[in-house]
Short mmCIF file of C-alpha atoms (C1' of nucleotides) in Angstrom, two decimals:
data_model
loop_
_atom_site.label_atom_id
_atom_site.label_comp_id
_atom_site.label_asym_id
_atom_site.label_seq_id
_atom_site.Cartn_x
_atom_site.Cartn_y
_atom_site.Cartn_z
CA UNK A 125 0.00 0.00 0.00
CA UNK A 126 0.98 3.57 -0.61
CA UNK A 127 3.82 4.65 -2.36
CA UNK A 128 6.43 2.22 -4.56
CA UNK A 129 9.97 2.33 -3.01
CA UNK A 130 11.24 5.00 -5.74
CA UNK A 131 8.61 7.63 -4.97
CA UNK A 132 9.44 7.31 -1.57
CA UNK A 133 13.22 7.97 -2.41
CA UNK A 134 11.98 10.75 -4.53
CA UNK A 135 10.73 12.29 -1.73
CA UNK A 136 13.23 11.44 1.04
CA UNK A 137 16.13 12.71 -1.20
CA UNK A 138 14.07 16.10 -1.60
CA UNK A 139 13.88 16.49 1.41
CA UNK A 140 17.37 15.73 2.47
CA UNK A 141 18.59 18.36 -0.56
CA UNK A 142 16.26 20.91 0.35
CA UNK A 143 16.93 20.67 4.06
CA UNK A 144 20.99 21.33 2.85
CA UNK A 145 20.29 23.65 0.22
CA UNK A 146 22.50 26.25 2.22
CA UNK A 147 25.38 24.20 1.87
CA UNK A 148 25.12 24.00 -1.59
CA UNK A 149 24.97 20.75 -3.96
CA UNK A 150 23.90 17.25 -2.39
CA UNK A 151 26.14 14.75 -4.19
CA UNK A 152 24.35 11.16 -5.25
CA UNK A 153 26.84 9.41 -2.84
CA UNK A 154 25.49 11.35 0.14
CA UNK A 155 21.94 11.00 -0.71
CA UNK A 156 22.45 7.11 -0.99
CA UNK A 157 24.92 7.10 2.46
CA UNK A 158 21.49 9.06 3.97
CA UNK A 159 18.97 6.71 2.61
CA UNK A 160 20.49 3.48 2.45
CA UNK A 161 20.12 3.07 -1.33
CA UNK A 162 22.09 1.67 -4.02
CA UNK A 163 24.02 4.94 -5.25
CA UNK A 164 23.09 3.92 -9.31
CA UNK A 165 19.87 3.38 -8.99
CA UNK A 166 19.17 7.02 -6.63
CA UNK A 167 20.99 8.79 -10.12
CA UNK A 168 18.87 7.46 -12.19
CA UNK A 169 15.82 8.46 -10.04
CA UNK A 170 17.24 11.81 -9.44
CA UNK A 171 18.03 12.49 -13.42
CA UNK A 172 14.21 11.92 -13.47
CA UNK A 173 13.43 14.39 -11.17
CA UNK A 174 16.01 16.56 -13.18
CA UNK A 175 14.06 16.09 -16.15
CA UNK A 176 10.78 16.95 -14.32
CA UNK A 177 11.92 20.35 -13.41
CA UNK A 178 12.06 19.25 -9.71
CA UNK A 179 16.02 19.24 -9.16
CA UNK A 180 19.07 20.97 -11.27
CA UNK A 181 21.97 18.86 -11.27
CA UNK A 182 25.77 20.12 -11.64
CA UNK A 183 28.58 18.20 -13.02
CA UNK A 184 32.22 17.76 -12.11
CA UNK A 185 33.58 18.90 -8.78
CA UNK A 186 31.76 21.34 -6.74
CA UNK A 187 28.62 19.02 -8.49
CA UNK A 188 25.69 17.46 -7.11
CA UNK A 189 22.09 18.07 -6.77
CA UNK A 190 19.52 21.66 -6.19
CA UNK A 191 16.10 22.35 -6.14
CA UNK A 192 14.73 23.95 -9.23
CA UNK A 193 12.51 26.61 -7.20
CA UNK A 194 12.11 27.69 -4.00
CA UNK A 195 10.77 24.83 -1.96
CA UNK A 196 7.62 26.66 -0.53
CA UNK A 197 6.43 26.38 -4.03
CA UNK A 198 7.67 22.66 -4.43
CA UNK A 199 4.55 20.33 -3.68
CA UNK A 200 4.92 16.51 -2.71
CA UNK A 201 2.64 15.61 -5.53
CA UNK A 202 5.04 17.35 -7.64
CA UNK A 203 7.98 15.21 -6.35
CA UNK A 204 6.25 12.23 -6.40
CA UNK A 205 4.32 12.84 -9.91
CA UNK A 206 7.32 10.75 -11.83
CA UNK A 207 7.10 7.83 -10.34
CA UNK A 208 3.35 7.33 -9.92
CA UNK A 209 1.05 10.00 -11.21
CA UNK A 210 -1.33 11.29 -8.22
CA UNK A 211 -4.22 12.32 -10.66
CA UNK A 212 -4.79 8.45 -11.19
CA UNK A 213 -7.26 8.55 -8.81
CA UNK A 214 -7.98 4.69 -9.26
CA UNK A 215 -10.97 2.47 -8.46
CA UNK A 216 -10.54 0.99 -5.17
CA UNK A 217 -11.77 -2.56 -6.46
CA UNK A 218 -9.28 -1.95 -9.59
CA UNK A 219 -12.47 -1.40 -12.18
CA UNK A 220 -11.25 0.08 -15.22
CA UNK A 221 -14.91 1.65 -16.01
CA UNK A 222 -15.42 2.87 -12.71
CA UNK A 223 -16.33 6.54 -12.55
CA UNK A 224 -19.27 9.43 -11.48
CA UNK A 225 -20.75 7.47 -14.26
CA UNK A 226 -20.67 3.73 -13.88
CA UNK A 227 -19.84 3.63 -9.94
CA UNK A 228 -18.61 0.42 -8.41
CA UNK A 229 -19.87 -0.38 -5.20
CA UNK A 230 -17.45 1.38 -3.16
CA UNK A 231 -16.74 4.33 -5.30
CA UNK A 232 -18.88 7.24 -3.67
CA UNK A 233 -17.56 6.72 -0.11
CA UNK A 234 -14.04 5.71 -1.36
CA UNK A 235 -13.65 8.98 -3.46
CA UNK A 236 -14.02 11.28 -0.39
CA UNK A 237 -11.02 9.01 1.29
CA UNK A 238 -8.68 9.50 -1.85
CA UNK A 239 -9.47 13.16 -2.18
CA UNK A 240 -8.40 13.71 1.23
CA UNK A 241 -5.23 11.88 0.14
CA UNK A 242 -4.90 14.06 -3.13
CA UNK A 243 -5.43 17.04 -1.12
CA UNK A 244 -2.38 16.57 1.26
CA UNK A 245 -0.17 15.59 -1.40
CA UNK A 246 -1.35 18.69 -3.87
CA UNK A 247 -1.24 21.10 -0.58
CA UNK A 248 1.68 20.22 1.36
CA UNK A 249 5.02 21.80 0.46
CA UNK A 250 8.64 20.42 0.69
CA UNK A 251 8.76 24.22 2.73
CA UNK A 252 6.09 23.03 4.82
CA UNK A 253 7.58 19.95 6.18
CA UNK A 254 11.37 20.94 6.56
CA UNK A 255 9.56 23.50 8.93
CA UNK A 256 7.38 21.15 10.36
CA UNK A 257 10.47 19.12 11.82
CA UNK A 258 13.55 20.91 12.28
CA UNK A 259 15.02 18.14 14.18
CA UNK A 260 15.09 15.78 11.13
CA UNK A 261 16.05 18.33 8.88
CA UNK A 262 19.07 19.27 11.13
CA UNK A 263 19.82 15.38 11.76
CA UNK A 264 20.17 14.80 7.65
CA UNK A 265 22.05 17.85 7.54
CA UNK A 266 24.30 17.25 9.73
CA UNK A 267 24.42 13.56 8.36
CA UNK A 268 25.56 14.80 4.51
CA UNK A 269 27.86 17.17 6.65
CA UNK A 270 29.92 14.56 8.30
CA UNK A 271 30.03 12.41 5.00
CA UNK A 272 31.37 15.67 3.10
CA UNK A 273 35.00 14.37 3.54
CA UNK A 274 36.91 18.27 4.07
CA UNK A 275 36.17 21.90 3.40
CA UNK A 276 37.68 21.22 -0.91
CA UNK A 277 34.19 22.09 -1.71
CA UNK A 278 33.63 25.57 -2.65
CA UNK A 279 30.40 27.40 -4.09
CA UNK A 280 29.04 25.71 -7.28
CA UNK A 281 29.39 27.38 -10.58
CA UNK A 282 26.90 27.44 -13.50
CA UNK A 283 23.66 25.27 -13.58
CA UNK A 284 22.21 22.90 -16.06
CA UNK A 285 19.46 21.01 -16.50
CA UNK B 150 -0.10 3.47 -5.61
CA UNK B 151 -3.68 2.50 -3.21
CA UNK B 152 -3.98 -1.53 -3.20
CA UNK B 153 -1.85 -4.28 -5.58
CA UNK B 154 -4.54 -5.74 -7.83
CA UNK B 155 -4.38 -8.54 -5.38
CA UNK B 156 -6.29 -6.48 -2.69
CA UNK B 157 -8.18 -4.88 -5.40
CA UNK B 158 -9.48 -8.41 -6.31
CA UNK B 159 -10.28 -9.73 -3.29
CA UNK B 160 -12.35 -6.63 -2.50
CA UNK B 161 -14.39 -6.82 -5.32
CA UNK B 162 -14.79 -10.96 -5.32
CA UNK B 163 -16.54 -10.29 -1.79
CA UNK B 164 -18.41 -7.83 -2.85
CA UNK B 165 -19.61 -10.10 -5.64
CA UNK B 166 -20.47 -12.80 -3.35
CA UNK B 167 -22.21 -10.71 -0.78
CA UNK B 168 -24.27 -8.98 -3.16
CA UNK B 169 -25.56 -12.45 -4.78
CA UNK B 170 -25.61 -14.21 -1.29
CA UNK B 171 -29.50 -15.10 -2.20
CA UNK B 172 -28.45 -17.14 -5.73
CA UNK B 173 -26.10 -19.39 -2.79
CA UNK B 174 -22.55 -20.08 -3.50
CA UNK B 175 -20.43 -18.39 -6.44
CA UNK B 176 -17.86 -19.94 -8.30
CA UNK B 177 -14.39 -18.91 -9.59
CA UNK B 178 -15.93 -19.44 -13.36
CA UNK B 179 -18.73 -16.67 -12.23
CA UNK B 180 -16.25 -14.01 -10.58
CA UNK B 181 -13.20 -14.59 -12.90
CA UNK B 182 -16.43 -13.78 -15.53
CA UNK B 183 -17.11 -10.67 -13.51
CA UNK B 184 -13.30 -8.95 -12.66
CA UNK B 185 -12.33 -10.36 -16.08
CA UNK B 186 -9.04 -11.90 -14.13
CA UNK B 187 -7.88 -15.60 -14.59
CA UNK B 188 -9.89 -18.13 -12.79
CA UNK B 189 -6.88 -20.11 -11.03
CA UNK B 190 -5.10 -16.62 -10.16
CA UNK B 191 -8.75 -15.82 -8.43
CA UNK B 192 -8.96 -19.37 -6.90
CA UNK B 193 -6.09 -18.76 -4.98
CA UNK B 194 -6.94 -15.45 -3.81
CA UNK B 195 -9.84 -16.80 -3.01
CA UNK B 196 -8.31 -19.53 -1.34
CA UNK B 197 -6.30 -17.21 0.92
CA UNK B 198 -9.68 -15.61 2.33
CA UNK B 199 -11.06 -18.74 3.21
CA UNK B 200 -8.10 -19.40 5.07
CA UNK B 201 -8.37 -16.00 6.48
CA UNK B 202 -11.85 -16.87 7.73
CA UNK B 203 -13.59 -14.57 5.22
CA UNK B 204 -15.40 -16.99 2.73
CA UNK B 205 -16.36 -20.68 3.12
CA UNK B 206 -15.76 -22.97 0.08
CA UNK B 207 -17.92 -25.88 -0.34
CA UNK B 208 -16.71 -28.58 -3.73
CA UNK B 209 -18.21 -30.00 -5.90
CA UNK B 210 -21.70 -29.54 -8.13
CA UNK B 211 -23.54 -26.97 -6.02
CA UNK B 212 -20.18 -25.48 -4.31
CA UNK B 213 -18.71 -22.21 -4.54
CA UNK B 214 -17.75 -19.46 -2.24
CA UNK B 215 -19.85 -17.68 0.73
CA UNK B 216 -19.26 -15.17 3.10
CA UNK B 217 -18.14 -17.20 6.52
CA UNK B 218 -20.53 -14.19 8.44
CA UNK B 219 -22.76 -11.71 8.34
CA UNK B 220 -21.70 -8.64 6.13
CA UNK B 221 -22.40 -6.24 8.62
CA UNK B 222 -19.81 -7.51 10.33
CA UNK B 223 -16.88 -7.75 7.54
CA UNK B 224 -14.71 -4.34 7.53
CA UNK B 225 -12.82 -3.80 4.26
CA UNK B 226 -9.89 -4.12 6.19
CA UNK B 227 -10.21 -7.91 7.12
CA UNK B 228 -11.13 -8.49 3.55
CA UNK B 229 -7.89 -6.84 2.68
CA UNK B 230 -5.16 -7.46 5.53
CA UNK B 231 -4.11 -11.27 4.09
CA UNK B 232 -2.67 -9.62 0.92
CA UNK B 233 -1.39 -6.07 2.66
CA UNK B 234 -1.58 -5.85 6.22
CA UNK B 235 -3.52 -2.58 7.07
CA UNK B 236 -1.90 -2.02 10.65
CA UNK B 237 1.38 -1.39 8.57
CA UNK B 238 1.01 2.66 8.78
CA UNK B 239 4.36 3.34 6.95
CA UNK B 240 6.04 6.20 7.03
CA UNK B 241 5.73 8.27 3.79
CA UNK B 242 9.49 8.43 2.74
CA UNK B 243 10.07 4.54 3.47
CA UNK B 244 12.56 5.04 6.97
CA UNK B 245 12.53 2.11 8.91
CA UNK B 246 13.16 3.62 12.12
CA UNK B 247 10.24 6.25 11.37
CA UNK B 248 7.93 6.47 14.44
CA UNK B 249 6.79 9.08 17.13
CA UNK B 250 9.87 8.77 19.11
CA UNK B 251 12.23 9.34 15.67
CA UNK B 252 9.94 10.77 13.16
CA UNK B 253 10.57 11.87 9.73
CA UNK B 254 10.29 15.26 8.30
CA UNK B 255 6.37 14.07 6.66
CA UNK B 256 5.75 11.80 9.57
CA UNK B 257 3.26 14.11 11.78
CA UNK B 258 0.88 15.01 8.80
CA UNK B 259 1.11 12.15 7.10
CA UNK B 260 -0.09 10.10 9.70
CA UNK B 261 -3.18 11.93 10.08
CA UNK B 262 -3.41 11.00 6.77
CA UNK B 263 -2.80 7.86 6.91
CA UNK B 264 -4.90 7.28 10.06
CA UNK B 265 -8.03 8.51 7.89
CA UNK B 266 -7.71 6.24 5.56
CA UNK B 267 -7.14 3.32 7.98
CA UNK B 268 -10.11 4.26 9.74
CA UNK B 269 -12.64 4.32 6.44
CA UNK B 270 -10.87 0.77 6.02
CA UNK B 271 -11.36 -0.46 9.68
CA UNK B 272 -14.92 0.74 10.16
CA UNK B 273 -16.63 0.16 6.44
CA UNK B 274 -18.36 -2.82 6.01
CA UNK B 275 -19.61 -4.91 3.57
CA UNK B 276 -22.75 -4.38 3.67
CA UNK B 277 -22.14 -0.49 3.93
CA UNK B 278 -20.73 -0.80 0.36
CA UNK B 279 -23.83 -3.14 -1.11
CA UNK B 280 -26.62 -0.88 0.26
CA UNK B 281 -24.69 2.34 -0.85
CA UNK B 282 -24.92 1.41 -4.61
CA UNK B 283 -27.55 -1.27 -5.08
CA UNK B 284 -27.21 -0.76 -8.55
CA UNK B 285 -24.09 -1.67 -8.88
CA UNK B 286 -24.66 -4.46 -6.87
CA UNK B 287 -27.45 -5.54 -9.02
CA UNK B 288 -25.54 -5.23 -11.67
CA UNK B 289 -22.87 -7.69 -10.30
CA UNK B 290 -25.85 -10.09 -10.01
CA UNK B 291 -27.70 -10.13 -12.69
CA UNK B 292 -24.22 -10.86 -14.67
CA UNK B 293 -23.53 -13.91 -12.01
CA UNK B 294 -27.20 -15.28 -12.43
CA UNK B 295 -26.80 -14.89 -16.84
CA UNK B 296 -23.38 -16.67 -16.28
CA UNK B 297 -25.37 -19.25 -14.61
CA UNK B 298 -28.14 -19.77 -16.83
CA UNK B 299 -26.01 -20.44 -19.31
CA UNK B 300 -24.39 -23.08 -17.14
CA UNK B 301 -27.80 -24.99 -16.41
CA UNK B 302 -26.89 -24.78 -12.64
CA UNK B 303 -29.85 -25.50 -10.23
CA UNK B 304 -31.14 -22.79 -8.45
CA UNK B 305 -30.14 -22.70 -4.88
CA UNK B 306 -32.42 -24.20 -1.95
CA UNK B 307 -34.67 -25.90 -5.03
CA UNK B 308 -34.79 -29.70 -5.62
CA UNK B 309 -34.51 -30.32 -9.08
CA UNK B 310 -35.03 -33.17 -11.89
"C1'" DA C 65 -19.25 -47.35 -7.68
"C1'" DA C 66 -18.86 -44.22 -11.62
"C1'" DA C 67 -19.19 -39.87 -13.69
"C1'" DG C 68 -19.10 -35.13 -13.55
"C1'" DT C 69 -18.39 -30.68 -11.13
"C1'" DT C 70 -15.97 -27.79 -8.39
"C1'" DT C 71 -12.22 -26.21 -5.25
"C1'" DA C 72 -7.10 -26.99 -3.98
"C1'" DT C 73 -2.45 -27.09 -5.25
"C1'" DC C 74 1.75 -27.39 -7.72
"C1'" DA C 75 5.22 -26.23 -11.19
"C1'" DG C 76 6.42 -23.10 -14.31
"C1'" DT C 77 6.37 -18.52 -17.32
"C1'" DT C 78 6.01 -13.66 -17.79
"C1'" DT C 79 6.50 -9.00 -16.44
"C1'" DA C 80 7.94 -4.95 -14.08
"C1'" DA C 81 10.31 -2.98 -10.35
"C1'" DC C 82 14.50 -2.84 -8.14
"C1'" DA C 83 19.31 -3.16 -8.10
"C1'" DT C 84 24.32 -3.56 -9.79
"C1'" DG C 85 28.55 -2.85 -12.55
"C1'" DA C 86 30.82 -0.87 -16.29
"C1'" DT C 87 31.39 2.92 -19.18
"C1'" DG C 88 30.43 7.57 -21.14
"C1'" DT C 89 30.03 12.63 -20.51
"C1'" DT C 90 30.62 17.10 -18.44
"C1'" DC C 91 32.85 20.10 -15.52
"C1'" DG C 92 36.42 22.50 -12.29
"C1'" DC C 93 41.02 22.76 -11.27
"C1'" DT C 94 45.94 23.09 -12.01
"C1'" DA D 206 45.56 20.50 -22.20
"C1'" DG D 207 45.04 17.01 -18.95
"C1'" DC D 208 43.41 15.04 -14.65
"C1'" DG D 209 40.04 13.73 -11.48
"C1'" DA D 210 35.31 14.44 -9.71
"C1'" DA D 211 30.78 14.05 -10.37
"C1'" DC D 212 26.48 13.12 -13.04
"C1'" DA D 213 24.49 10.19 -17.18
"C1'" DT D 214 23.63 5.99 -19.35
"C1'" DC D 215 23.73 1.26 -20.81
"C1'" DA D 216 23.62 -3.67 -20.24
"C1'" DT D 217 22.63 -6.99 -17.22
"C1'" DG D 218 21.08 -9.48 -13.00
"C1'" DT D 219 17.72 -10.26 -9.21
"C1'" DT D 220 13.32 -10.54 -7.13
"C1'" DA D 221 8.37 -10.50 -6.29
"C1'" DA D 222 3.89 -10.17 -8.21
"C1'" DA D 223 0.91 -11.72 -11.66
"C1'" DC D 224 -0.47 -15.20 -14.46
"C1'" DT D 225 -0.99 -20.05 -16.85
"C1'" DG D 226 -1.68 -25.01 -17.34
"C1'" DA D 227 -1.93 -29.38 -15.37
"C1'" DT D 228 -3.24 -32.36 -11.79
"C1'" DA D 229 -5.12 -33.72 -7.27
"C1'" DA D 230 -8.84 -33.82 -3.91
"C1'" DA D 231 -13.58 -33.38 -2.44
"C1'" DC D 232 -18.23 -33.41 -3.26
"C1'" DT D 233 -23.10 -34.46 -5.71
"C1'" DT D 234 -25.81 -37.01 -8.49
"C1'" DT D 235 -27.08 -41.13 -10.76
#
DNA sequence: AAAGTTTATCAGTTTAACATGATGTTCGCT
DNA sequence: AGCGAACATCATGTTAAACTGATAAACTTT
């Protein structure tokens, strides 16, 4: 139930990027060392976010990983959007033809559940829960800060997406 | 995202067998006919709830699947814990040590969330969802009684021949 | 007892998600 | 220019869910 194992990445790696945004670029490696994930497989889910206008990515030294806007604009739906769209408001017995139109049984009463779903995910910023919970945003911080072997890194130079 | 197809199934095969409780026990043939899924993917499932102390099975000519109570008292969630346990309220970014003691940076509003939809699952019955839309569970049915006409099967309770 | 119907179960294939390793590409630095 | 750091990409492997076909077991009717 809920979200597959890459939108949850998605997120988590937003947040941990976002919450370290004033320390410039979060590198793949640190991401992965934060989450526990296979460092391949978090670059390929990051180029997606890339490519979705979520993230702006930087190559060579000094590299890594930004948000694309300001993350009080950045919603979870957006973040998660890639990986399994949100408006897919599916039939909770799995009936393609299910609708306002040809309701299955449990349509009317699930549809107010989903919504409420939707509505979190479409509402709620990336802004909204670094903010919430400062200690977890400090404790990843300070996480990608420890891996960060020495002060070599300097402020990043041009962007690309 | 919401249930695997699993769950999804399993819903919907109750719902079938609730709403034509009257016409006595269903077979696969009759609900694979229904979900349009394959009959010995559905007799496991369907297998698994029996097991779980949701349907009876009875073999043989006249056999099929009932509800093993009343639907009043069959929440959605019992229907659908033996394929994804309901009581697992994950946290939204996939942390293992996520909780109220260590929380995530989503864990306080998610759970609220989450908890909402747990409760709709925990306290909607069965027979909530057949009296809601008795067309659809007409529907359901009449398409189980024309799959049985064309089967010759005796009608329930009768004596026949 | 035999025949026919239906569920139960087992062995295997397919598919998609997840993961890994190797290699290519871009960039900053000297 | 050349080196090393970092993202990008490709080819492949692994795993779990979904599905299929065949066979066994249980039951009803005759």
């Amino acid at each position: 139930m809920w979200l597959s194992s890459t939108a949850q990445n998605s997120l988590h790696a937003v947040l941990c990027i976002a919450g370290s945004a004033d320390d410039g670029p979060v590198r793949v490696d640190e991401i992965a060392a934060v989450l526990g994930r296979p460092r391949n497989y978090l670059s390929k889910t990051l180029h997606t976010l890339v490519r979705a206008g979520v993230l702006l990515s930087t190559r060579g030294p000094t590299g890594g990983f930004q948000l694309a806007e300001k993350p009080e604009r950045l919603t979870l739906a957006r973040v998660i959007a890639p990986f399994e769209p949100v408006s897919e408001r599916r039939c909770l017995v799995g009936r393609a033809t299910c609708g306002d139109a040809h309701p299955c049984a449990a349509h009317r009463r699930w549809s107010t559940v989903a919504a409420n779903v939707e509505k979190f995910l479409n509402k709620t910023t990336i802004a909204t829960l670094l903010s919430d919970n400062p200690r977890a945003t400090r404790a990843s911080r300070e996480m990608i800060r420890s891996a960060r072997l020495s002060n070599r890194r300097k402020p990043h130079g041009s962007v690309k997406r």
